Short mmCIF file of C-alpha atoms in Angstrom, two decimals:
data_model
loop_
_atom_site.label_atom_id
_atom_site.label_comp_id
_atom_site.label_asym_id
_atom_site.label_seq_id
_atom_site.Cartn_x
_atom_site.Cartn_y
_atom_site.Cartn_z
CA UNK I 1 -14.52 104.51 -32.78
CA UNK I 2 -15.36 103.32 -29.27
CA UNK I 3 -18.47 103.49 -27.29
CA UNK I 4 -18.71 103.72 -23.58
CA UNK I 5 -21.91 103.26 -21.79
CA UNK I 6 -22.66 105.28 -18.53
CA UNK I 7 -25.33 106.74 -16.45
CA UNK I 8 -23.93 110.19 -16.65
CA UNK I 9 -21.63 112.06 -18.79
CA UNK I 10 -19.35 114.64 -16.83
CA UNK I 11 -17.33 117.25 -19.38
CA UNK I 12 -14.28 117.88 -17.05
CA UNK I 13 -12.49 120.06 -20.15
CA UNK I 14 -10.32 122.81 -18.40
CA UNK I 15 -10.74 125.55 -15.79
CA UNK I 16 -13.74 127.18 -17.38
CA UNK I 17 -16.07 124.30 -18.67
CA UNK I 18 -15.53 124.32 -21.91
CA UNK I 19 -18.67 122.28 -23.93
CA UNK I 20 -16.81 120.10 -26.95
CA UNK I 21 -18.57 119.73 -30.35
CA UNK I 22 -19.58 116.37 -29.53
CA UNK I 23 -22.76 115.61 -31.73
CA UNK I 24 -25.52 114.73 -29.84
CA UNK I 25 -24.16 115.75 -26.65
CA UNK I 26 -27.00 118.55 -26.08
CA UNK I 27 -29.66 116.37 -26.58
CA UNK I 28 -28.01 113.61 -23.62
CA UNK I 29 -27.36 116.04 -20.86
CA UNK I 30 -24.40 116.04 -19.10
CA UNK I 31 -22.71 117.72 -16.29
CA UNK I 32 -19.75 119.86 -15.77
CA UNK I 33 -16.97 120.66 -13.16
CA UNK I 34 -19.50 123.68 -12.18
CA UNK I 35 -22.59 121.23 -11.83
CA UNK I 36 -21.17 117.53 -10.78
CA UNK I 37 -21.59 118.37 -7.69
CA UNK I 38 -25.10 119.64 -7.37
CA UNK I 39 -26.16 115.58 -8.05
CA UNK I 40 -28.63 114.93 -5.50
CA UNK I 41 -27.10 110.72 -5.67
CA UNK I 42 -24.27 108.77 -6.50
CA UNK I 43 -24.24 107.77 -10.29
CA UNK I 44 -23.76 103.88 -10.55
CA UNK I 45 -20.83 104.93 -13.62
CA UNK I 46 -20.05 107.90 -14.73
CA UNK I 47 -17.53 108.80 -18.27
CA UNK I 48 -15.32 111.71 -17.97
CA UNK I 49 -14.43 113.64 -21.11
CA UNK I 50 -10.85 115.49 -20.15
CA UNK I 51 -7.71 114.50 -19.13
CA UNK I 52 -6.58 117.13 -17.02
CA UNK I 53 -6.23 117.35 -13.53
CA UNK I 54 -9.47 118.27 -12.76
CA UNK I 55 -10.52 115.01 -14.38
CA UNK I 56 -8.34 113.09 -12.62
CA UNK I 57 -9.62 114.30 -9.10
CA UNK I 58 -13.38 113.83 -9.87
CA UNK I 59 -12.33 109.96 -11.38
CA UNK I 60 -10.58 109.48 -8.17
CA UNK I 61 -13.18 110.94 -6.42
CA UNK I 62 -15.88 108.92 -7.65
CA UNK I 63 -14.07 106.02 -7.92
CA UNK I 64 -13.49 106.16 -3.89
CA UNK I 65 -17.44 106.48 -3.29
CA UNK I 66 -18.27 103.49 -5.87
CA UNK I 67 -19.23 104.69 -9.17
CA UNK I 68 -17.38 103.15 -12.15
CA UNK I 69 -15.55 105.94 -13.62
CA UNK I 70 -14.33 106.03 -17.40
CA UNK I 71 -11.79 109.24 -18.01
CA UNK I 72 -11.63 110.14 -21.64
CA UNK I 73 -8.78 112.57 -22.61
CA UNK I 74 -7.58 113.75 -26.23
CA UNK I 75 -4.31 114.01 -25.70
CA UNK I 76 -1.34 111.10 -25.47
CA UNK I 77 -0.75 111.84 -22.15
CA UNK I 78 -2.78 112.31 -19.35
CA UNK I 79 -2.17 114.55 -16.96
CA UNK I 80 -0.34 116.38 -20.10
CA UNK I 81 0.78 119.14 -18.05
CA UNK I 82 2.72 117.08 -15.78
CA UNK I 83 5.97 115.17 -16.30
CA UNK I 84 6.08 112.31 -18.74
CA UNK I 85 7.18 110.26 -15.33
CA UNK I 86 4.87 111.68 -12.98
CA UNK I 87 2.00 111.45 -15.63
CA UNK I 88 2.51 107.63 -16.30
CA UNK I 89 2.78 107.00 -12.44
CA UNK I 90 -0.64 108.66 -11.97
CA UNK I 91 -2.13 106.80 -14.78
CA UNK I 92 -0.70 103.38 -13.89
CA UNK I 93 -2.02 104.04 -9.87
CA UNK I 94 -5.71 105.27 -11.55
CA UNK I 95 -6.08 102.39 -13.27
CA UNK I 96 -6.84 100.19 -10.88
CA UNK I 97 -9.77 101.82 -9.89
CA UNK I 98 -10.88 103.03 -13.07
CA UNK I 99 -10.73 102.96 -16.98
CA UNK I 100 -8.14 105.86 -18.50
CA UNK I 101 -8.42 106.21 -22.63
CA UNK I 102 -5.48 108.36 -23.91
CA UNK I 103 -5.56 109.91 -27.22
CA UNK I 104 -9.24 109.26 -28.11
CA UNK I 105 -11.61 111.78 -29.27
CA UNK I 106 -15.26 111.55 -28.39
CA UNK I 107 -17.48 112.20 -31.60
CA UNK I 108 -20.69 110.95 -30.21
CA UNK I 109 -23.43 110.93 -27.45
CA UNK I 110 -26.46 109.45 -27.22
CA UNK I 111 -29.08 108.10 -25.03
CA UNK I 112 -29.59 104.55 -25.01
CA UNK I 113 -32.58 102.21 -23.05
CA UNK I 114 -32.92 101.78 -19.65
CA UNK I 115 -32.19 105.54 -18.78
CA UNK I 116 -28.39 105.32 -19.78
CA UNK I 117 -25.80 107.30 -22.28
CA UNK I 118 -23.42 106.41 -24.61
CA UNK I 119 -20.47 108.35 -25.69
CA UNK I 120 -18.20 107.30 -29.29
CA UNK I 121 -14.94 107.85 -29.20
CA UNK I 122 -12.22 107.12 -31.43
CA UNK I 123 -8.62 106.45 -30.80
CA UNK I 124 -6.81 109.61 -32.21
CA UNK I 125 -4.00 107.25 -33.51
CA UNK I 126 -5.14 104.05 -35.25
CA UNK I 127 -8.87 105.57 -36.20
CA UNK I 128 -10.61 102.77 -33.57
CA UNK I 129 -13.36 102.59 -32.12
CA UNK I 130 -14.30 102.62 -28.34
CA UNK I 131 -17.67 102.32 -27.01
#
């Protein structure tokens, strides 16, 4: 498993949000593509459970206005609708502005001190941990 502190947790899941059973993640908060944009400030980071295209443009997009963006996707490719080629190009260019997990599940959320959230996730092939 692997934990990943943030702010905010934004559920970017497919075209109609779609909540995951992610234990805890009711009791957190969180935000979907419907409501990220009703935020009132910038989050200082911000994890993104999906790994779609519609995560992709919100990490980029609050990447470009400063927040530190984490995009965590299920599958082994992101962008998994694209072409293998295309998909790693995006990926590789991403990463320099942000953090992209591939083939993790998130199993966890929960609300840590000073006002932040944490999100378990485990890597879908070796059974790690990220945090």
């Amino acid at each position: 498993d692997e934990t990943i502190t943030s702010k905010m947790i934004f559920l970017c899941t497919g075209s109609k949000p779609i909540i995951p059973p992610i234990k805890g993640v009711d009791k957190v908060g969180y935000l979907t593509s419907d409501t990220v944009l009703k935020m009132n400030r910038l989050p200082e980071s911000i994890a993104i459970v999906g790994g779609g295209y519609i995560a992709a443009e919100y990490g980029h997009f609050f990447s470009a206005m400063g927040s530190k963006v984490t995009i965590i996707g299920r599958n082994p490719q992101f962008l998994k609708q694209e072409e293998p080629e295309v998909s790693a190009l995006a990926k590789k260019e991403l990463e320099k502005h942000m953090t992209i997990l591939t083939n993790h599940e998130v199993r966890e959320a929960e609300k840590t001190s000073m006002d932040k959230k944490r999100l378990v996730a485990v890597n879908r092939e070796n059974g790690e941990k990220a945090v």
